[in-house]
Structure formats: structure tokens, C-alpha cells
CSV table of C-alpha atoms and ligand atoms in Angstrom, one decimal:
chain,number,residue,atom,x,y,z
A,1,MET,CA,128.4,56.8,152.6
A,2,ILE,CA,128.0,60.6,152.3
A,3,VAL,CA,130.9,62.6,153.4
A,4,ASN,CA,130.4,65.3,155.9
A,5,GLU,CA,126.7,65.5,155.2
A,6,GLN,CA,126.2,68.1,157.9
A,7,GLU,CA,128.8,70.4,156.4
A,8,VAL,CA,127.4,70.2,152.9
A,9,ARG,CA,124.2,72.0,153.7
A,10,PRO,CA,122.2,73.4,150.7
A,11,MET,CA,123.9,76.6,149.8
A,12,THR,CA,122.1,79.7,148.5
A,13,LEU,CA,123.6,81.1,145.4
A,14,ARG,CA,125.0,84.6,145.5
A,15,LEU,CA,125.1,86.1,142.0
A,16,PHE,CA,126.1,89.4,140.6
A,17,ASN,CA,123.0,91.4,139.5
A,18,THR,CA,123.5,93.8,136.7
A,19,LEU,CA,120.4,95.7,137.8
A,20,THR,CA,121.5,96.4,141.4
A,21,GLY,CA,125.2,96.4,140.6
A,22,GLN,CA,125.9,94.1,143.5
A,23,ILE,CA,125.9,90.5,144.5
A,24,ASP,CA,122.4,89.4,145.4
A,25,LEU,CA,120.9,86.1,146.7
A,26,VAL,CA,119.1,84.0,144.1
A,27,THR,CA,115.8,82.9,145.7
A,28,PRO,CA,112.4,81.9,144.3
A,29,ALA,CA,109.9,84.7,145.0
A,30,ASP,CA,107.1,82.1,145.0
A,31,GLY,CA,109.0,79.8,147.4
A,32,GLU,CA,108.9,77.0,144.9
A,33,ALA,CA,111.1,77.3,141.8
A,34,VAL,CA,113.5,79.9,140.6
A,35,ARG,CA,111.9,81.3,137.4
A,36,ILE,CA,114.5,82.0,134.8
A,37,TYR,CA,114.2,83.5,131.3
A,38,ALA,CA,117.2,83.1,129.1
A,39,CYS,CA,117.5,84.8,125.8
A,40,GLY,CA,118.0,82.1,123.3
A,41,PRO,CA,119.5,81.9,119.8
A,42,THR,CA,118.4,83.6,116.6
A,43,VAL,CA,118.4,80.6,114.3
A,44,TYR,CA,119.9,82.2,111.2
A,45,ASP,CA,123.3,80.4,111.2
A,46,TYR,CA,125.4,77.9,113.1
A,47,GLY,CA,126.2,78.9,116.7
A,48,HIS,CA,129.7,80.1,117.5
A,49,ILE,CA,131.7,79.3,120.6
A,50,GLY,CA,130.8,82.7,122.1
A,51,ASN,CA,127.1,81.9,121.9
A,52,PHE,CA,127.8,78.5,123.4
A,53,ARG,CA,129.8,80.0,126.2
A,54,THR,CA,126.7,81.9,127.3
A,55,PHE,CA,124.4,78.9,127.1
A,56,LEU,CA,127.0,76.7,129.0
A,57,GLN,CA,127.3,79.3,131.8
A,58,VAL,CA,123.5,79.4,132.1
A,59,ASP,CA,123.7,75.5,132.2
A,60,VAL,CA,126.1,75.9,135.1
A,61,LEU,CA,123.6,78.1,136.8
A,62,ARG,CA,120.7,75.8,136.5
A,63,ARG,CA,122.7,72.7,137.4
A,64,PHE,CA,124.1,74.3,140.5
A,65,LEU,CA,120.6,75.4,141.6
A,66,LYS,CA,119.4,71.9,141.2
A,67,LEU,CA,122.4,70.4,142.9
A,68,THR,CA,121.6,72.5,146.0
A,69,GLY,CA,118.0,71.4,146.0
A,70,THR,CA,116.4,74.4,144.3
A,71,ARG,CA,113.8,73.8,141.6
A,72,VAL,CA,114.0,75.8,138.4
A,73,ARG,CA,111.6,76.8,135.8
A,74,HIS,CA,113.7,77.9,132.9
A,75,VAL,CA,112.3,79.3,129.7
A,76,MET,CA,114.4,80.0,126.6
A,77,ASN,CA,113.2,81.6,123.4
A,78,ILE,CA,114.1,80.6,119.8
A,79,THR,CA,114.1,83.7,117.6
A,80,ASP,CA,112.8,82.3,114.4
A,81,VAL,CA,111.8,85.5,112.7
A,82,ASP,CA,114.1,88.5,112.4
A,83,ASP,CA,115.8,90.7,109.8
A,84,ARG,CA,118.6,88.3,109.0
A,85,ILE,CA,116.3,85.2,108.8
A,86,LEU,CA,114.0,87.0,106.4
A,87,ASN,CA,116.8,88.2,104.2
A,88,ASN,CA,118.7,84.9,104.2
A,89,ALA,CA,115.6,82.8,103.5
A,90,ALA,CA,114.6,85.2,100.6
A,91,ALA,CA,118.1,84.9,99.2
A,92,ALA,CA,117.9,81.1,99.4
A,93,GLY,CA,114.5,81.1,97.9
A,94,ILE,CA,112.9,79.1,100.8
A,95,SER,CA,110.4,79.8,103.5
A,96,ILE,CA,111.6,81.3,106.8
A,97,GLY,CA,110.3,78.1,108.5
A,98,GLU,CA,112.4,75.9,106.3
A,99,TYR,CA,115.4,78.2,106.7
A,100,SER,CA,115.2,78.7,110.5
A,101,GLY,CA,114.2,75.0,111.0
A,102,ARG,CA,117.6,73.9,109.6
A,103,TYR,CA,119.5,76.1,112.1
A,104,GLU,CA,117.2,75.3,115.0
A,105,LYS,CA,117.9,71.6,114.5
A,106,ALA,CA,121.7,72.3,114.3
A,107,PHE,CA,121.4,74.4,117.5
A,108,PHE,CA,119.9,71.5,119.4
A,109,GLU,CA,122.4,69.0,118.0
A,110,ASP,CA,125.2,71.3,119.2
A,111,MET,CA,123.6,71.8,122.6
A,112,ASP,CA,123.3,68.0,123.0
A,113,ALA,CA,127.0,67.6,122.0
A,114,LEU,CA,127.9,70.0,124.7
A,115,ARG,CA,125.5,68.3,127.1
A,116,VAL,CA,123.6,71.5,127.9
A,117,GLU,CA,120.4,70.6,129.7
A,118,ARG,CA,117.2,71.5,128.0
A,119,PRO,CA,115.2,74.3,129.7
A,120,GLU,CA,111.8,73.4,131.0
A,121,VAL,CA,110.2,75.5,128.2
A,122,MET,CA,111.4,76.3,124.7
A,123,ALA,CA,109.4,79.0,123.0
A,124,ARG,CA,109.5,79.9,119.3
A,125,ALA,CA,108.7,83.5,118.5
A,126,THR,CA,106.5,82.6,115.5
A,127,GLU,CA,104.2,80.5,117.8
A,128,HIS,CA,103.5,83.4,120.1
A,129,ILE,CA,102.4,86.1,117.7
A,130,PRO,CA,98.9,86.7,119.4
A,131,LYS,CA,100.6,87.3,122.8
A,132,MET,CA,102.9,89.9,121.2
A,133,VAL,CA,100.0,91.6,119.5
A,134,GLU,CA,98.2,91.8,122.8
A,135,LEU,CA,101.2,93.4,124.4
A,136,VAL,CA,101.4,96.1,121.7
A,137,GLN,CA,97.7,96.8,122.3
A,138,LYS,CA,98.3,97.1,126.0
A,139,LEU,CA,101.2,99.4,125.4
A,140,ALA,CA,99.2,101.6,123.0
A,141,ALA,CA,96.4,101.8,125.6
A,142,ALA,CA,99.0,102.9,128.2
A,143,GLY,CA,100.3,105.6,125.8
A,144,ALA,CA,103.6,103.9,125.4
A,145,ALA,CA,103.2,102.8,121.8
A,146,TYR,CA,102.2,104.5,118.6
A,147,GLN,CA,101.8,103.6,115.0
A,148,ALA,CA,103.9,105.3,112.3
A,149,GLU,CA,102.7,106.3,108.8
A,150,ASP,CA,103.9,103.0,107.3
A,151,GLY,CA,101.9,100.9,109.8
A,152,SER,CA,104.8,99.9,112.0
A,153,TRP,CA,104.4,100.2,115.8
A,154,TYR,CA,107.0,101.9,117.9
A,155,PHE,CA,107.7,102.1,121.7
A,156,ARG,CA,107.7,105.7,122.9
A,157,LEU,CA,110.8,106.0,125.1
A,158,ALA,CA,109.6,109.2,126.6
A,159,ALA,CA,106.8,107.2,128.2
A,160,PHE,CA,109.3,105.2,130.3
A,161,PRO,CA,111.5,107.6,132.4
A,162,GLU,CA,113.4,104.7,134.0
A,163,TYR,CA,114.8,103.7,130.6
A,164,GLY,CA,118.5,103.0,131.0
A,165,LYS,CA,118.3,101.7,134.6
A,166,LEU,CA,119.8,98.3,133.7
A,167,SER,CA,122.7,99.5,131.4
A,168,LYS,CA,123.2,102.6,133.6
A,169,LYS,CA,123.6,104.6,130.4
A,170,ASP,CA,123.1,108.4,130.6
A,171,LEU,CA,120.4,108.9,128.1
A,172,SER,CA,119.5,112.5,128.9
A,173,GLY,CA,120.4,113.6,125.4
A,174,MET,CA,118.0,111.3,123.7
A,175,GLU,CA,115.9,112.8,121.1
A,176,ASP,CA,112.1,112.5,121.6
A,177,GLY,CA,110.5,110.8,118.6
A,178,ALA,CA,113.7,109.7,116.8
A,179,ARG,CA,113.1,106.1,115.6
A,180,VAL,CA,114.9,103.0,114.8
A,181,ASP,CA,113.5,99.9,113.2
A,182,LEU,CA,116.6,97.6,113.2
A,183,ASP,CA,116.5,94.7,115.7
A,184,GLU,CA,120.1,95.6,116.6
A,185,TYR,CA,121.1,99.2,116.7
A,186,GLU,CA,123.9,101.4,117.7
A,187,LYS,CA,125.1,101.1,121.2
A,188,ASP,CA,124.9,104.7,122.4
A,189,SER,CA,121.8,106.0,120.8
A,190,ALA,CA,118.5,105.5,122.4
A,191,ARG,CA,115.6,105.7,120.1
A,192,ASP,CA,111.9,104.8,119.9
A,193,PHE,CA,112.3,101.2,118.8
A,194,ALA,CA,110.1,99.0,116.6
A,195,LEU,CA,107.7,96.8,118.4
A,196,TRP,CA,105.9,95.6,115.3
A,197,LYS,CA,107.1,96.0,111.7
A,198,SER,CA,104.6,96.5,108.9
A,199,ALA,CA,104.9,94.0,106.1
A,200,LYS,CA,107.1,94.9,103.1
A,201,PRO,CA,106.1,93.4,99.8
A,202,GLY,CA,106.8,89.7,99.6
A,203,GLU,CA,107.9,89.4,103.2
A,204,THR,CA,106.6,86.8,105.6
A,205,SER,CA,104.0,88.5,107.8
A,206,TRP,CA,101.0,87.9,110.0
A,207,GLU,CA,97.6,89.5,109.6
A,208,THR,CA,96.6,90.8,113.0
A,209,ALA,CA,94.5,93.3,114.8
A,210,ILE,CA,97.4,95.8,114.8
A,211,GLY,CA,97.9,95.4,111.1
A,212,GLN,CA,99.8,93.1,108.7
A,213,GLY,CA,103.4,92.6,109.9
A,214,ARG,CA,105.8,90.8,112.1
A,215,PRO,CA,107.2,91.3,115.6
A,216,GLY,CA,110.4,93.0,116.5
A,217,TRP,CA,113.0,91.0,118.4
A,218,HIS,CA,112.6,92.8,121.7
A,219,LEU,CA,108.9,92.4,121.8
A,220,GLU,CA,109.0,88.6,121.6
A,221,CYS,CA,111.1,88.2,124.8
A,222,SER,CA,108.8,90.4,126.9
A,223,ALA,CA,105.7,88.6,125.6
A,224,MET,CA,107.0,85.1,126.1
A,225,ALA,CA,108.7,85.7,129.4
A,226,MET,CA,105.5,87.0,130.9
A,227,GLU,CA,103.4,84.2,129.2
A,228,TYR,CA,105.4,81.5,130.9
A,229,LEU,CA,106.8,83.1,134.1
A,230,GLY,CA,104.3,85.8,135.0
A,231,GLU,CA,104.6,89.6,135.0
A,232,SER,CA,107.4,89.5,137.5
A,233,PHE,CA,110.0,86.7,137.8
A,234,ASP,CA,113.3,85.9,139.5
A,235,LEU,CA,116.2,85.9,137.0
A,236,HIS,CA,116.9,86.9,133.4
A,237,THR,CA,120.0,85.9,131.6
A,238,GLY,CA,121.9,86.6,128.4
A,239,GLY,CA,125.2,87.6,126.9
A,240,GLU,CA,126.6,91.0,127.9
A,241,ASP,CA,126.0,92.4,124.5
A,242,LEU,CA,122.2,92.1,125.2
A,243,ILE,CA,122.2,94.6,128.1
A,244,PHE,CA,121.6,97.5,125.7
A,245,PRO,CA,119.4,97.9,123.9
A,246,HIS,CA,117.7,94.4,124.0
A,247,HIS,CA,117.3,94.0,127.8
A,248,GLU,CA,116.7,97.6,128.4
A,249,ASN,CA,113.9,97.4,125.8
A,250,GLU,CA,112.4,94.3,127.3
A,251,ILE,CA,112.2,96.1,130.7
A,252,ALA,CA,110.6,99.1,129.1
A,253,GLN,CA,108.0,97.1,127.2
A,254,SER,CA,107.0,95.0,130.2
A,255,GLU,CA,107.1,97.4,133.0
A,256,SER,CA,105.2,100.1,131.1
A,257,VAL,CA,102.2,97.7,131.0
A,258,THR,CA,102.5,95.9,134.4
A,259,HIS,CA,104.1,98.6,136.6
A,260,LYS,CA,105.8,95.7,138.3
A,261,ILE,CA,109.5,94.9,138.2
A,262,PHE,CA,110.0,92.6,135.2
A,263,ALA,CA,113.0,90.5,136.3
A,264,ARG,CA,114.5,91.0,139.8
A,265,HIS,CA,117.9,89.7,138.9
A,266,TRP,CA,119.9,90.0,135.7
A,267,MET,CA,122.9,87.7,134.9
A,268,HIS,CA,125.1,88.7,132.0
A,269,VAL,CA,127.8,86.4,130.6
A,270,ARG,CA,130.9,88.3,129.4
A,271,PHE,CA,132.3,88.2,125.9
A,272,LEU,CA,134.8,85.7,124.6
A,273,LEU,CA,138.0,86.7,122.9
A,274,VAL,CA,140.1,84.5,120.6
A,275,ASP,CA,143.8,84.8,121.1
A,276,GLY,CA,143.2,88.1,122.8
A,277,ARG,CA,141.2,89.6,120.0
A,278,LYS,CA,137.5,90.0,119.2
A,279,MET,CA,136.2,86.9,117.4
A,280,SER,CA,135.2,87.8,113.9
A,281,LYS,CA,134.9,86.2,110.5
A,282,SER,CA,137.0,88.9,108.9
A,283,GLU,CA,139.8,88.3,111.4
A,284,GLY,CA,139.8,84.6,110.5
A,285,ASN,CA,139.4,83.6,114.2
A,286,PHE,CA,135.8,82.8,114.1
A,287,TYR,CA,134.8,79.3,115.3
A,288,THR,CA,131.6,77.4,115.4
A,289,LEU,CA,131.3,74.3,117.6
A,290,ARG,CA,131.4,72.3,114.4
A,291,ASP,CA,134.6,73.9,113.3
A,292,LEU,CA,136.3,72.7,116.5
A,293,LEU,CA,134.8,69.2,116.3
A,294,LEU,CA,136.1,68.8,112.8
A,295,LYS,CA,139.6,69.9,113.9
A,296,GLY,CA,139.5,66.8,116.2
A,297,TYR,CA,138.7,68.5,119.5
A,298,LYS,CA,136.4,66.6,121.8
A,299,ALA,CA,133.0,68.0,122.8
A,300,SER,CA,133.8,67.4,126.5
A,301,ALA,CA,137.0,69.4,126.3
A,302,ILE,CA,135.1,72.3,124.6
A,303,ARG,CA,132.5,72.2,127.4
A,304,MET,CA,135.2,72.1,130.0
A,305,ALA,CA,137.1,75.0,128.4
A,306,LEU,CA,134.1,77.2,128.0
A,307,ILE,CA,132.9,76.8,131.6
A,308,SER,CA,136.2,76.8,133.4
A,309,VAL,CA,136.5,80.5,133.4
A,310,PRO,CA,133.8,82.1,135.5
A,311,TYR,CA,131.0,83.9,133.6
A,312,ARG,CA,131.9,87.4,134.8
A,313,HIS,CA,135.4,87.1,133.5
A,314,GLN,CA,136.3,87.6,129.9
A,315,TYR,CA,137.3,84.3,128.5
A,316,ASN,CA,140.3,84.2,126.1
A,317,PHE,CA,139.9,81.2,123.9
A,318,THR,CA,143.2,79.6,122.7
A,319,PHE,CA,144.1,76.2,121.3
A,320,GLU,CA,146.5,75.8,124.2
A,321,GLY,CA,143.6,76.3,126.6
A,322,LEU,CA,141.6,73.7,124.7
A,323,ALA,CA,144.5,71.3,124.9
A,324,GLU,CA,144.6,71.9,128.7
A,325,ALA,CA,140.9,71.2,129.0
A,326,THR,CA,141.3,68.0,127.0
A,327,SER,CA,144.0,66.7,129.3
A,328,ALA,CA,142.0,67.8,132.4
A,329,VAL,CA,139.0,65.8,131.2
A,330,GLU,CA,141.2,62.8,130.4
A,331,ARG,CA,142.8,62.9,133.9
A,332,LEU,CA,139.4,63.0,135.5
A,333,ARG,CA,138.1,60.1,133.5
A,334,THR,CA,141.2,58.0,134.1
A,335,PHE,CA,141.0,58.8,137.8
A,336,CYS,CA,137.3,57.8,138.0
A,337,LYS,CA,138.0,54.6,136.1
A,338,ARG,CA,140.9,53.7,138.4
A,339,LEU,CA,138.7,54.4,141.4
A,340,THR,CA,135.7,52.4,140.3
A,341,GLU,CA,137.6,49.5,138.8
A,342,GLY,CA,140.2,49.1,141.5
A,343,SER,CA,139.8,46.8,144.5
A,344,PHE,CA,140.5,48.4,147.9
A,345,ALA,CA,140.8,47.0,151.4
A,346,PRO,CA,137.9,47.8,153.7
A,347,GLY,CA,138.2,50.7,156.0
A,348,GLU,CA,138.9,54.4,155.8
A,349,ASN,CA,142.0,56.6,155.7
A,350,PRO,CA,141.2,59.6,158.0
A,351,LYS,CA,143.4,61.9,155.8
A,352,LEU,CA,141.6,61.0,152.7
A,353,GLN,CA,138.2,61.3,154.4
A,354,ALA,CA,139.1,64.8,155.5
A,355,ALA,CA,140.4,65.7,152.1
A,356,ALA,CA,137.2,64.5,150.4
A,357,GLY,CA,135.0,66.5,152.8
A,358,LYS,CA,137.2,69.6,152.3
A,359,ALA,CA,137.1,69.3,148.5
A,360,GLN,CA,133.3,69.0,148.5
A,361,THR,CA,132.8,72.0,150.8
A,362,GLU,CA,135.2,74.2,148.8
A,363,TYR,CA,133.7,73.1,145.5
A,364,ARG,CA,130.2,74.0,146.5
A,365,SER,CA,131.2,77.2,148.2
A,366,ALA,CA,133.1,78.4,145.1
A,367,LEU,CA,130.0,77.8,142.9
A,368,ALA,CA,127.7,79.4,145.5
A,369,ASN,CA,130.0,82.4,145.4
A,370,ASP,CA,128.9,83.9,142.0
A,371,LEU,CA,129.4,80.6,140.1
A,372,ASN,CA,133.2,80.7,140.4
A,373,THR,CA,133.9,77.7,138.2
A,374,ALA,CA,137.6,78.2,138.3
A,375,GLU,CA,137.8,78.1,142.1
A,376,ALA,CA,135.4,75.2,142.1
A,377,ARG,CA,137.6,73.1,139.9
A,378,ALA,CA,140.8,73.5,141.9
A,379,PRO,CA,139.8,71.4,145.0
A,380,ILE,CA,138.6,68.6,142.8
A,381,PHE,CA,142.0,68.3,141.2
A,382,ASP,CA,143.8,68.6,144.6
A,383,LEU,CA,141.7,65.6,145.7
A,384,LEU,CA,142.5,63.7,142.6
A,385,ARG,CA,146.3,64.2,143.2
A,386,ALA,CA,146.0,63.2,146.8
A,387,ALA,CA,144.0,60.1,146.0
A,388,ASN,CA,146.2,59.0,143.2
A,389,THR,CA,149.2,59.2,145.5
A,390,ALA,CA,147.4,57.3,148.2
A,391,MET,CA,146.4,54.6,145.6
A,392,ASP,CA,150.1,54.3,144.4
A,393,GLN,CA,151.1,53.7,148.0
A,394,GLY,CA,148.2,51.3,148.8
A,395,GLU,CA,146.8,53.7,151.4
A,396,LEU,CA,143.4,54.3,149.8
A,397,LYS,CA,140.6,52.2,151.4
A,398,ALA,CA,137.2,51.2,150.2
A,399,GLY,CA,135.5,53.8,152.4
A,400,ASP,CA,137.7,56.5,150.8
A,401,ARG,CA,136.8,55.4,147.4
A,402,ASP,CA,133.1,55.8,148.3
A,403,ALA,CA,133.7,59.2,149.8
A,404,ILE,CA,135.6,60.4,146.8
A,405,LEU,CA,133.0,59.1,144.4
A,406,VAL,CA,130.4,61.2,146.2
A,407,VAL,CA,132.5,64.3,145.6
A,408,LEU,CA,133.0,63.4,141.9
A,409,LYS,CA,129.3,62.9,141.5
A,410,ASP,CA,128.7,66.4,142.9
A,411,PHE,CA,131.4,67.8,140.6
A,412,ASP,CA,129.9,66.1,137.6
A,413,ALA,CA,126.4,67.2,138.4
A,414,VAL,CA,127.6,70.6,137.2
A,415,PHE,CA,130.6,70.0,135.0
A,416,ASP,CA,129.3,66.8,133.3
A,417,VAL,CA,132.4,65.6,131.6
A,418,LEU,CA,132.9,62.1,133.1
A,419,GLU,CA,130.6,60.2,130.8
A,420,ASP,CA,132.3,59.8,127.5
A,421,GLY,CA,129.9,60.8,124.7
A,422,ASP,CA,132.6,62.4,122.6
A,423,ALA,CA,132.7,59.8,119.8
A,424,VAL,CA,129.0,60.2,119.1
A,425,ALA,CA,129.3,64.0,118.9
A,426,THR,CA,132.3,63.8,116.6
A,427,GLN,CA,130.6,61.2,114.4
A,428,ARG,CA,127.6,63.4,114.0
A,429,ALA,CA,129.8,66.3,113.1
A,430,LEU,CA,131.6,64.2,110.5
A,431,GLU,CA,128.3,63.0,109.0
A,432,TRP,CA,127.2,66.6,108.8
A,433,ALA,CA,130.5,67.6,107.1
A,434,GLY,CA,129.9,64.8,104.6
A,435,GLN,CA,126.4,66.1,103.8
A,436,GLU,CA,127.6,69.7,103.5
A,437,GLY,CA,130.6,68.9,101.4
A,438,ARG,CA,133.0,70.1,104.1
A,439,LEU,CA,135.1,67.0,104.6
A,440,SER,CA,138.1,68.9,103.4
A,441,GLU,CA,138.0,70.8,106.7
A,442,VAL,CA,138.3,67.7,108.7
A,443,ALA,CA,141.6,67.0,110.5
A,444,PRO,CA,143.4,64.1,108.7
A,445,GLU,CA,144.0,62.2,112.0
A,446,LEU,CA,140.3,62.4,112.7
A,447,LEU,CA,139.3,61.1,109.3
A,448,ALA,CA,141.8,58.2,109.6
A,449,ARG,CA,140.6,57.4,113.1
A,450,GLN,CA,137.0,57.5,112.1
A,451,GLY,CA,137.8,55.1,109.2
A,452,LEU,CA,137.6,52.1,111.5
A,453,THR,CA,134.5,50.7,113.2
A,454,ASP,CA,134.7,48.8,116.4
A,455,ALA,CA,134.2,45.6,114.5
A,456,GLU,CA,137.0,46.4,112.1
A,457,ILE,CA,139.3,47.1,115.1
A,458,GLU,CA,138.3,43.8,116.8
A,459,ALA,CA,139.0,42.0,113.6
A,460,LEU,CA,142.5,43.5,113.2
A,461,VAL,CA,143.3,42.8,116.9
A,462,ALA,CA,142.3,39.2,116.4
A,463,GLU,CA,144.4,39.0,113.2
A,464,ARG,CA,147.4,40.4,115.1
A,465,GLU,CA,146.9,37.8,117.9
A,466,MET,CA,146.9,35.0,115.3
A,467,ALA,CA,150.0,36.4,113.7
A,468,ARG,CA,151.8,36.5,117.0
A,469,LYS,CA,150.8,32.9,117.7
A,470,GLN,CA,152.3,32.0,114.4
A,471,ARG,CA,155.4,34.0,115.3
A,472,ASN,CA,154.8,36.2,112.3
A,473,PHE,CA,156.0,39.3,114.3
A,474,ALA,CA,156.4,41.5,111.2
A,475,ARG,CA,152.7,41.2,110.4
A,476,ALA,CA,151.8,41.7,114.1
A,477,ASP,CA,153.8,44.8,114.3
A,478,ALA,CA,152.4,46.1,111.0
A,479,ILE,CA,148.9,45.7,112.4
A,480,ARG,CA,149.8,47.5,115.6
A,481,LYS,CA,151.2,50.4,113.5
A,482,GLU,CA,148.2,50.5,111.3
A,483,LEU,CA,145.9,50.8,114.3
A,484,ALA,CA,148.2,53.4,115.9
A,485,ASP,CA,148.0,55.5,112.7
A,486,LYS,CA,144.2,55.4,113.0
A,487,GLY,CA,144.3,56.5,116.6
A,488,VAL,CA,143.8,53.1,118.2
A,489,VAL,CA,146.1,52.1,121.0
A,490,LEU,CA,146.7,48.5,122.0
A,491,GLU,CA,147.6,47.4,125.5
A,492,ASP,CA,149.0,43.9,126.0
A,493,SER,CA,148.2,42.5,129.4
A,494,LYS,CA,148.2,39.1,131.0
A,495,ASP,CA,144.4,38.9,130.4
A,496,GLY,CA,144.8,39.6,126.7
A,497,VAL,CA,144.8,42.6,124.5
A,498,ARG,CA,142.8,45.7,125.3
A,499,TRP,CA,142.3,48.5,122.8
A,500,LYS,CA,141.1,52.1,123.1
A,501,ARG,CA,140.8,55.1,120.8
A,502,LYS,CA,143.2,57.9,121.5
Y,1,LIG,ZN1,115.7,88.3,124.7
């Protein structure tokens, strides 16, 4: 049975738009699917939790759209050529493909561990060079690009008077003709930026109609977004650090050629702090997903923590917060198990029916309101408390269980923490640590726990049973302790012994 189906009408997402500075509706211009371009990773290193916060918040976006019956066509780029990749690959003495391939693989493993849905299209920069060359040619024809003495191509900022409209920066003092060829450059200086960089000796490059070289970072996103989504599309996402110059440059490159609005709506995910400070390697507060998994934190808890603060709020990552997320996931899973495995008398409890309907409506409304994940979580936990109390008192009926399960399904369509895939993610991280010689970073409890396979645990449980039958209680207790030390909890019940990993 679906609760209050009439009340749970598809909701239209209202989302802050950096371009207009207001909350706008997200609708598909073509009436079919919301076309989304998301700036993806530069695969030169392992992703850190700030990167994953952005990808997770975009995951919330796409999942909520789908939950409300909206189709999405979501494209994400993989930047597999840039200054850092070229330098690091050269230093390691390997090709850029080999170098970036390693980190691209790691990126997808991490995304899977965090259960981030794959976009409909993943586009590697190096596989779209002809499209980028074509765009430079069009820009040159429009008078918006020029070639410098060294063969590199630059975008002429003076050709695009709207430059700055996304970041709202006052760029009146910008110097005509001043150039920059770094992919990432200083925040407050607008310069003619590199579209195409001529090949330096020994560097990986492509022989093309505009010369031998490689694309700049900004160019790839414009070319690939338009390739897969058309000249004008619905929504562009990225971290707040990309607003300027990257997204401003994407707009300039695209609109100078098409004279159409590039993306109608821009969603930017705010930065993450760690213990109230900027995360940085030099501060010693820099964490990749793998660092946290090796410390013994579960992937589901990391997902929960990174999405529970709405995308427009700065998120302050702390280990207390991660512990809170761990227990929140645990409570949800225990509740779901109790509900699905329990037996309940037929019928409905009107109070619980009303509570379930209210929770579902509030949950969806909160997400429809600028993806407010914190407000969306609250009614779910209210319902959990009410239902647990009713179960304790024998007042929860089969019809209520069904109604609550519908709400949980809705919740999990976006939050996706109920199914337990944590052991697999942790196991993968441990195998990786073994290969990379990083086992010394693994939390001792985790190593101990991972020391036992299911079969080994079963064997110890059986041995303990035998010891108890033989009244060898010292041996039985020793086995219980050994299992407990390795994170395995035993529960004796009238039906026998059950075990679970902590
Ligand atoms: Zn981009």
C-alpha cells in the first residue's frame, strides 16, 4: 500500500542558481530530460573527501530528480590531461595514459564504495581532442581567439563583454592582452587564458590543424558539454572553487561561438572544512576516502556524513560527526531489519499511518526545497522513533509496516545507506593498502577484524558450541573473547547462536 499517494505528487525541484542569484525551478527545456553537465575529477591523485562531497551532492541531485519522475541526462568529464598529470607522469617515467589510468580506476572504485550513481555519459578529455580543436577554430573565426608567438592559442577576454556574469566579479580593471597559461590561476585576475597549449619538447601532444599541442582544461568542458548536451542545456554543476575562472571561462568559450546561453542553471557545492580549518596536506588534516576506510570508518557512514549537510552550507568535517553518521546508519539498518523481520497483526494504526504520510511529505518537500538534506533526514528519524515505540508496545500493525517501508524506500532512493556494502568497500581498501605497502596506516581493530573469514568465524562458533556441550566453559569463554577481539559479536538465543561483525 502506498501512503497518501495523492499528497506525494511529483515535486519540482527548486534550486539556487549562481547565475541568477536566486532560487529557480529545475525543468528540462526539451520537456524530456534534465540535461546536466558536472565537472569531473582531474585524475592525477586519489580523491579527497572535499572532492567526494561535491560528487555526492550531485548524486543527491540526480537521485531526487529521478525519484520525482524526472529523467536526467548527466554528463561528467574526466580530465586526463593537464599540467599536473604531465608533470607527475614525466617524473614517474610513464605515459600520461598509464599515469591517469591508475587514478581514474581508483576514482571509480571510490565512487562505487560511496554508492555514487554513474552519470549517463563519462567523457575523457583525451578522447575528444578533435571537438576541442574545432571549437578553437570557431572561436578564431569569431575573433575571440588568437595564436601567440609560441603557437599556443588564447581566448581574447575583450571579445566577451559579459565575462564575469557568473562570479559577479568586477573585472573592469582587467588588462587587455595580458595572458595566463596555467589551468588554475589567481582568483582575482582576469586574463586572456590558454585554450590550446603548444607542445613543449618531450611533452605528450596532439598534431592538429591548429598546431601541435594539447587542450587547456577550460576548453575540454565547453567542447564535451556541447557535444553531448547541445549548445544550450539545463544545469551545470561543480565545486564552488570552479566558479572563477573555470566556469566563467566555459561560458565565455561557448557563448562567444553559439550566442546562446550555455547553461541556464549553475549549482555550486560549497567547500568542506576539517575541524573548522581549510583541509590541506601541510595542516595534516587532509583525508582521502581511502584514509578514512583504513581508519575503520564505514563507507556508508562517510556517505551519510558528506550528504547530511546541504550543499549550499559549508560542511565542517569532524570525527565526532562521522561517529554520529555511523550510528545514524546503524539505527536505520536495525530499524529496517526489525520492521521487515518482525511479525505484526493485520490492520492499521491510524496514528502511525498519519505519521508515515507526514514523514514522506516533509522528506520530499525538504529535498524539493534546494536539496535540504538535513531537513529531509529529520522526519525520517522522527518516524523511526515513533515506530520503535509502537513496536515496543505492540501497537504497530502489518499495514503500518508496509506504509513505513514505502517511506524508507523513498528515503533510501536518495540517501542509499540501508543496504550494507561496507565490508566489501573496506576489504577493497585493505587489499589496496597491501599492494601499496600502506598496511601500517590501517587501524589495528580493523586488521584484526579482517583477519577472520566467515568460514573461520563459523568454525570457531561451532567449536565453542562443542566446548559448551562438553561443559568446557573456559574454552567456550576464550573463544567468545577471541571473536570479540576480532570484532565479532555472538548472540545466544533459543534458536542457536547468531554472530555479526561489529
Ligand atoms: Zn569543467
